[in-house]
Coordinates of C-alpha atoms and ligand atoms in Angstrom, one line a residue:
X767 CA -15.3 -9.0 -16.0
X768 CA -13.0 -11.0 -14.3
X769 CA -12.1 -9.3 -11.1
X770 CA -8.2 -9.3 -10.4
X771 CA -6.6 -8.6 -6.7
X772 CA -3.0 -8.0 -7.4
X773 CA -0.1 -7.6 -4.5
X774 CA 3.0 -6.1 -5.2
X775 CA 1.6 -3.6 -7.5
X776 CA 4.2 -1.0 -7.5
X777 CA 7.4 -3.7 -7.9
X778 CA 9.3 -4.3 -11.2
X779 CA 6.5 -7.4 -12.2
X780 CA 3.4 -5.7 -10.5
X781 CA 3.9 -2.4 -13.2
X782 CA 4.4 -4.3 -16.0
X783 CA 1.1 -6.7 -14.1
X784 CA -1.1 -3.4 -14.3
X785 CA -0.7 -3.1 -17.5
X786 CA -1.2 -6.2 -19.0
X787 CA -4.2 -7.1 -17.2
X788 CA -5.3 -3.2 -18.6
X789 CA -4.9 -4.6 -22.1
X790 CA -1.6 -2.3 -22.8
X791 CA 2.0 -4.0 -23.6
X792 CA 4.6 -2.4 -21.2
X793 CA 7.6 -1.4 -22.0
X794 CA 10.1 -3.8 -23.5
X795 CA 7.1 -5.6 -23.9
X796 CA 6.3 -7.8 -27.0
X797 CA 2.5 -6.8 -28.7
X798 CA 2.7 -10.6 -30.6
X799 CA 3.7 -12.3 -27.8
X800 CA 0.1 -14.0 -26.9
X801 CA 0.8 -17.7 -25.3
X802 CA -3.0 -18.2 -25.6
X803 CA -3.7 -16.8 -28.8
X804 CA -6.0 -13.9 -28.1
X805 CA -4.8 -10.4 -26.3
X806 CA -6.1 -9.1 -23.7
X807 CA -9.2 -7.4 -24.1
X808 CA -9.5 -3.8 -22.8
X809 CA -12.7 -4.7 -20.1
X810 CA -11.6 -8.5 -19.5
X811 CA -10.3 -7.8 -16.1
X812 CA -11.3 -5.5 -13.1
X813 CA -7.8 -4.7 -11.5
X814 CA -7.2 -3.6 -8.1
X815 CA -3.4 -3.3 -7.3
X816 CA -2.2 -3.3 -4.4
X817 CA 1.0 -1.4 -2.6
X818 CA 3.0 -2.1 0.5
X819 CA 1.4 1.3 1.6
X820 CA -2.3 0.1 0.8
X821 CA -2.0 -3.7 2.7
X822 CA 0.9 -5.0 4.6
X823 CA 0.7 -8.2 3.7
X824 CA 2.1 -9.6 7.2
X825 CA -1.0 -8.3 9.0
X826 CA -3.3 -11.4 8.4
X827 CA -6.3 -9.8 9.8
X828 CA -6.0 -6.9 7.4
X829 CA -5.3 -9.1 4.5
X830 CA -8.6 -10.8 5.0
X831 CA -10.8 -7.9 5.7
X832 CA -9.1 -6.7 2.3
X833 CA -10.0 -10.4 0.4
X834 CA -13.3 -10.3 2.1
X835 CA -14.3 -6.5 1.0
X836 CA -12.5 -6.5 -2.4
X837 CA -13.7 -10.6 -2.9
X838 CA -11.9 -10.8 -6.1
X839 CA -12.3 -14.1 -8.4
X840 CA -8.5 -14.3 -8.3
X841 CA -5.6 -12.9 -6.4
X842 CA -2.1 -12.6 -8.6
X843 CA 0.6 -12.5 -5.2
X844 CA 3.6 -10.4 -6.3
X845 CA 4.7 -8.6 -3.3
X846 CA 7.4 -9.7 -1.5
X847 CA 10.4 -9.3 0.3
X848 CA 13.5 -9.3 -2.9
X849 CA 16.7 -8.0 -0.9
X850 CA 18.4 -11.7 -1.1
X851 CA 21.9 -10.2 0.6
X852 CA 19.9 -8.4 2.8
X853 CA 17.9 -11.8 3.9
X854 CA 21.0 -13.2 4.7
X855 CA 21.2 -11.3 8.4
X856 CA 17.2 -10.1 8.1
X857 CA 15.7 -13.9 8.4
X858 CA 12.3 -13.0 10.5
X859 CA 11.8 -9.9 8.1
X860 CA 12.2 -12.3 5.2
X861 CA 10.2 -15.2 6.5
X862 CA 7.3 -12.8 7.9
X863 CA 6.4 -11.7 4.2
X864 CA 7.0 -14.3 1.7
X865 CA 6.5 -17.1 4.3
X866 CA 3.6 -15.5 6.7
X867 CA 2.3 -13.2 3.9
X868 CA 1.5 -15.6 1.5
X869 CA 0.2 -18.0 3.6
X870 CA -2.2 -15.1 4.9
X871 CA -2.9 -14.6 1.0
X872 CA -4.0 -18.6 0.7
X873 CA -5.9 -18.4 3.4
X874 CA -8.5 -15.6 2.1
X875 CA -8.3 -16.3 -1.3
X876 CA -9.5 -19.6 0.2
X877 CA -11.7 -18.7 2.8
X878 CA -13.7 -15.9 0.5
X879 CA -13.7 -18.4 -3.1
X880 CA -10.8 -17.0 -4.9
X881 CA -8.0 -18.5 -7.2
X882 CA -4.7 -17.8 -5.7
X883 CA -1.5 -17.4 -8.1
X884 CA 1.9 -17.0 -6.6
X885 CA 5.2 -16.2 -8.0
X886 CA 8.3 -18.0 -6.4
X887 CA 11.8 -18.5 -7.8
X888 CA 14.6 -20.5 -8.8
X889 CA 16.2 -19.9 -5.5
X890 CA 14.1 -23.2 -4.1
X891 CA 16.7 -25.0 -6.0
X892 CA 20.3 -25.7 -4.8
X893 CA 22.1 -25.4 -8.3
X894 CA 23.4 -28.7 -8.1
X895 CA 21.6 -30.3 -10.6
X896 CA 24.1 -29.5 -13.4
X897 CA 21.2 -29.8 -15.5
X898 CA 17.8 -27.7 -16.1
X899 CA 15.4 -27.8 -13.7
X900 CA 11.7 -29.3 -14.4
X901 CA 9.0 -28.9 -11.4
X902 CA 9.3 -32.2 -10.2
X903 CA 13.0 -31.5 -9.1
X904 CA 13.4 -31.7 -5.2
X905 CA 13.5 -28.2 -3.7
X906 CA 16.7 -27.2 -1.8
X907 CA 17.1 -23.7 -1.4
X908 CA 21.0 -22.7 -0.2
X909 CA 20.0 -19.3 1.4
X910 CA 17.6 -17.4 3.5
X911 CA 15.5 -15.8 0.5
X912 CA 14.8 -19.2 -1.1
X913 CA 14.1 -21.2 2.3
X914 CA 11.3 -18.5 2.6
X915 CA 9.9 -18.8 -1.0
X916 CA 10.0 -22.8 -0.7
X917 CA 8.4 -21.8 2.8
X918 CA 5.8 -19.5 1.0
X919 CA 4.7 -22.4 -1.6
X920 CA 4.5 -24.8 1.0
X921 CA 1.5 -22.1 2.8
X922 CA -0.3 -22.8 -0.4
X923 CA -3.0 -25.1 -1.0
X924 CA -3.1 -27.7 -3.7
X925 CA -5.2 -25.9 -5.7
X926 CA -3.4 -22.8 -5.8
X927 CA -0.9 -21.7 -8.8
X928 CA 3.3 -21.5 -8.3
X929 CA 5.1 -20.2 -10.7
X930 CA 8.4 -20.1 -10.2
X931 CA 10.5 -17.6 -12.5
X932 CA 14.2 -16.4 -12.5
X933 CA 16.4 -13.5 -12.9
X934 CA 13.3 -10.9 -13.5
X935 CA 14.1 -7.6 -15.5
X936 CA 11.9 -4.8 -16.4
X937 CA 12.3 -0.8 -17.3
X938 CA 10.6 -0.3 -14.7
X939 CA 12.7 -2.3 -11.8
X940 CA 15.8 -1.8 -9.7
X941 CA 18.1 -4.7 -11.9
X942 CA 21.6 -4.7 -13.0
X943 CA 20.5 -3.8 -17.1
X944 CA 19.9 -0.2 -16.0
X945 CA 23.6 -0.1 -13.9
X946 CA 25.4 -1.9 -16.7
X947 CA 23.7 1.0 -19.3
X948 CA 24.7 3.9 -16.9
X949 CA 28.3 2.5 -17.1
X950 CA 28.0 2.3 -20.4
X951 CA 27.3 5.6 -20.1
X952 CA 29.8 6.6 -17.8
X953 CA 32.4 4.4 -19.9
X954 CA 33.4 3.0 -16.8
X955 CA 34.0 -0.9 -17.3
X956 CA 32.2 -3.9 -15.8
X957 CA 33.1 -7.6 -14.4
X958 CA 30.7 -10.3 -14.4
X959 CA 30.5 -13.9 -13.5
X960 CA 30.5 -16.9 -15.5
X961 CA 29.5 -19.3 -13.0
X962 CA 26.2 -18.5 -12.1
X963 CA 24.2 -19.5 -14.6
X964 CA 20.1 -19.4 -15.5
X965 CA 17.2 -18.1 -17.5
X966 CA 17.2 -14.6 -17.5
X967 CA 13.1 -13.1 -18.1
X968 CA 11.9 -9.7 -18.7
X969 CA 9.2 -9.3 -16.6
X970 CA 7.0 -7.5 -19.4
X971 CA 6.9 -11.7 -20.8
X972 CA 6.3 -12.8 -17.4
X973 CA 3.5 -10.3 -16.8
X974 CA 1.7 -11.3 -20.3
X975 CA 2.3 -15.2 -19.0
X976 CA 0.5 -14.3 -15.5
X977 CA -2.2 -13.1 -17.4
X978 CA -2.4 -16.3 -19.2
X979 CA -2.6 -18.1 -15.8
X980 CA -5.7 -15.7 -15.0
X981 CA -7.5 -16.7 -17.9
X982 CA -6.8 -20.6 -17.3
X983 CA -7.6 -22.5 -14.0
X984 CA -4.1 -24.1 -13.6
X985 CA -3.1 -24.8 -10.6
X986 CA 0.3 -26.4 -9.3
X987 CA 4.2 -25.8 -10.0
X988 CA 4.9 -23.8 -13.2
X989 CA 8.1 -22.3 -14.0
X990 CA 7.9 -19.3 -16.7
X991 CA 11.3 -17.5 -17.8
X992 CA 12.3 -16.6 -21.2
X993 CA 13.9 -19.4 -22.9
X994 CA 17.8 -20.2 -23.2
X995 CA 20.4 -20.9 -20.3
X996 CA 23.4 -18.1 -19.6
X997 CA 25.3 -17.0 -17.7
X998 CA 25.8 -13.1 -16.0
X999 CA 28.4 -12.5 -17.8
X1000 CA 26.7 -13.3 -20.8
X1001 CA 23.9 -11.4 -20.1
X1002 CA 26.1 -8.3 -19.3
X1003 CA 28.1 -8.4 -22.1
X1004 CA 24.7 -9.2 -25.1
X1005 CA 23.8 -5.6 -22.8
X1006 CA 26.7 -4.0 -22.8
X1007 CA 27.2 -4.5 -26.6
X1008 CA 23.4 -3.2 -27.5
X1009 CA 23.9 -0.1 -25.2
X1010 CA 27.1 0.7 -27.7
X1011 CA 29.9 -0.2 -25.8
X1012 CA 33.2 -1.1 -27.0
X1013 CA 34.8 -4.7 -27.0
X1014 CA 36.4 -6.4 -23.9
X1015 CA 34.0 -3.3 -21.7
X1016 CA 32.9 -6.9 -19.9
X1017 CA 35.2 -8.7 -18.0
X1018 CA 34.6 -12.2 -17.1
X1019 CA 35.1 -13.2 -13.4
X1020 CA 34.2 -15.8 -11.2
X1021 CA 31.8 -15.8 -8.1
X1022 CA 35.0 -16.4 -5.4
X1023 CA 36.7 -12.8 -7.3
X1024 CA 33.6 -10.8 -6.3
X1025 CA 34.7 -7.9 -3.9
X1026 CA 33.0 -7.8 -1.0
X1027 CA 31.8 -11.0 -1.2
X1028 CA 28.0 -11.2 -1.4
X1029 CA 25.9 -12.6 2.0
X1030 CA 24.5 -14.4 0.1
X1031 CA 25.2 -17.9 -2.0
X1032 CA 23.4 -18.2 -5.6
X1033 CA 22.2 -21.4 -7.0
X1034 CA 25.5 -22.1 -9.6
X1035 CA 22.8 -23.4 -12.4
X1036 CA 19.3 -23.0 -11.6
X1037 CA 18.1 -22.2 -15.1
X1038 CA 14.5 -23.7 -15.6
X1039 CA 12.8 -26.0 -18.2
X1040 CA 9.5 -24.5 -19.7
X1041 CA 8.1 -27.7 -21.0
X1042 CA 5.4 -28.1 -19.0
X1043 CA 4.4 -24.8 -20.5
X1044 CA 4.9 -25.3 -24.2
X1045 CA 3.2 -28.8 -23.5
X1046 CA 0.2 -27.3 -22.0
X1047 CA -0.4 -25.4 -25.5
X1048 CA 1.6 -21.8 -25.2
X1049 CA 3.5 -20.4 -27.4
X1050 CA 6.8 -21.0 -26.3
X1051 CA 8.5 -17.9 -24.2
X1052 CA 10.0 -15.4 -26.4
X1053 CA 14.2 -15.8 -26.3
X1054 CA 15.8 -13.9 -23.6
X1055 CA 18.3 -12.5 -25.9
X1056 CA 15.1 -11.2 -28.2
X1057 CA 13.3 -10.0 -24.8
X1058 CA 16.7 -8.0 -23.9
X1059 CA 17.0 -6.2 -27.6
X1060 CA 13.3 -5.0 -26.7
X1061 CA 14.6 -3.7 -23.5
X1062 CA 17.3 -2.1 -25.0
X1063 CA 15.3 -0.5 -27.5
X1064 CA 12.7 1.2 -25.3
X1065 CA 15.1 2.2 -22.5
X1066 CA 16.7 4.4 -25.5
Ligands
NAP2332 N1 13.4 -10.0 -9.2 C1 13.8 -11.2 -9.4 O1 14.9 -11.5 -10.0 C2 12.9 -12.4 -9.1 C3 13.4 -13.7 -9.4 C4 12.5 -14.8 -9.1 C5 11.3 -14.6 -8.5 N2 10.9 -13.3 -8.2 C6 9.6 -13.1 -7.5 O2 8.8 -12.4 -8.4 C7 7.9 -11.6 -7.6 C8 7.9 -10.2 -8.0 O3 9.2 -9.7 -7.9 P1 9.7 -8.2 -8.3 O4 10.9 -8.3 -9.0 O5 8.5 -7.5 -8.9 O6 10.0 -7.6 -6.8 P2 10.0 -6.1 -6.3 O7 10.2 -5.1 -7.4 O8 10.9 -6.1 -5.1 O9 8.5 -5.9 -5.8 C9 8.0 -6.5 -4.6 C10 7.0 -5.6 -4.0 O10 6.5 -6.2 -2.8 C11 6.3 -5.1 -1.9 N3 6.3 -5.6 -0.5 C12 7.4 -6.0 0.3 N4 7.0 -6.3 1.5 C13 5.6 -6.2 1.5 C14 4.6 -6.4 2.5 N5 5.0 -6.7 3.8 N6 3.4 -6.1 2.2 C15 3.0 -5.7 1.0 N7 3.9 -5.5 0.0 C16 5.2 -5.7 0.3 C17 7.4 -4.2 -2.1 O11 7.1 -2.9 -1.7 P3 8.2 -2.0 -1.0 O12 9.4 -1.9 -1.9 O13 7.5 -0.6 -0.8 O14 8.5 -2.6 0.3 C18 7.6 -4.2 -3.7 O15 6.8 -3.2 -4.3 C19 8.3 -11.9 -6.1 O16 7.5 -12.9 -5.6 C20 9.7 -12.3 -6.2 O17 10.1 -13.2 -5.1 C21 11.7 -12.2 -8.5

């Protein structure tokens, strides 16, 4: 058995982590979708998740005496600090866990013989490509939750696994599906933007692609996300229509109409290329638009 430590247990990815790495699909999740050709068997993995209760992962001495008791074969780093507005006027909270944290995390998966994956984001990019982004792109985060991811990956060693996703959604997280479905609900109508645009992924995929990385000693820069570039507004209103609401219940806006204006600034395109992936020998990621009607489904 392979013995798993994961952080970040009890977020939206860490749920849907659990139960992969169990051998279960999660909801919204996709039974077929097996990028290395063979599910997950039931005893393949020894899992110990953990919360923000069990290890603050700021607390370097505790995270080692953790890595050094548990001494796992391979540590999956999800927890982290997600509030990106919040960032914005919260920089030391920010930087302590997904800059500190993770470099803590390195350090005794290093020190004690363990693989060490890490999840980062598109935010490392500025947006300005006006293209999709490939993992050799230069890193340029535009706000404080990206400068601390690209500070996080740059705690890592060599050897160690990134892979950075974008737009994460799972029944199980706080994410703008569930508020778009209770004012679908409510039949009170919504307004996206149609400038930000990316690769949306359900984190039920992404949890099933982790797993993948568990099984296969990969390490550098990854990016995983369902496939196809969009926009928010795009997203909202493919949602909006599968939760049954009625045309024109979407309206499009831009970023500079959003009131109050967020703290933070977005990446304007920071969808991301999963070649490297697909070259590598995995099935390709499942469609974001098939990974949201799967969503859809099981929330109803
Ligand atoms: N959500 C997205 O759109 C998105 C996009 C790109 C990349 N990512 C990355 O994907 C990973 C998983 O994200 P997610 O969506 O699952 O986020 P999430 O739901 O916010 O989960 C993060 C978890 O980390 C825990 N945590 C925060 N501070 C901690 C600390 N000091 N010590 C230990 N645990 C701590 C949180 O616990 P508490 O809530 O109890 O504090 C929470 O359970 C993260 O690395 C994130 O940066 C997310």
């Amino acid at each position: 058995m392979i013995k798993v430590l994961v952080t970040g247990a009890a977020g939206q990815v860490g749920q849907d982590l659990m139960d992969v790495l169990a051998g279960r699909t999660p909801p919204g999740g996709d039974s077929d979708f097996q990028p290395d050709g063979q599910a997950i068997g039931l005893d393949e993995f020894s899992v110990m998740g953990l919360t923000h209760h069990d290890l603050d992962i700021t607390d370097a001495q505790a995270v080692r005496r953790t890595v050094g008791m548990v001494r796992p074969d391979i540590i999956i780093h999800l927890a982290a600090y997600t509030a990106v507005d919040k960032a914005e006027s919260d920089v030391e909270a920010c930087f302590a866990v997904n800059e500190a944290g993770t470099g803590n995390l390195s350090d005794a998966a290093f020190e004690f013989g363990a693989r060490f994956i890490a999840v980062s984001t598109d935010y490392v990019y500025d947006g300005r490509k006006g293209d999709t982004y490939v993992e050799t792109d230069p890193t340029n985060p535009i706000g404080v939750y990206g400068r601390s991811k690209l500070a996080g990956e740059l705690r890592c060693r060599p050897q160690d696994t990134i892979i950075r996703t974008s737009w994460v959604m799972g029944l199980r997280g706080r994410n703008v599906l569930h508020v778009i479905a209770d004012r679908v609900a409510r039949n009170e109508p919504v307004r996206f933007v149609t400038d930000q645009v990316g690769t949306p992924t359900f984190s039920a995929d992404l949890a099933r692609a982790l797993a993948t990385f568990a099984r296969q000693p990969l390490g550098g820069i990854w990016h995983v996300a369902n496939r196809g570039t969009t926009s928010w507004y795009s997203v909202a209103e493919t949602a909006a229509r599968l939760f049954g609401a009625p045309d024109d219940f979407v309206t499009p806006i831009v970023t500079e109409e959003l009131s109050p204006a967020p703290a933070a600034t977005r990446p304007a395109r920071s969808d991301l290329s999963t070649r490297k992936w697909e070259s590598a020998g995995f099935q390709p990621m499942p469609e974001w638009t098939a990974a949201l009607s799967r969503f859809v489904a099981d929330r109803n």
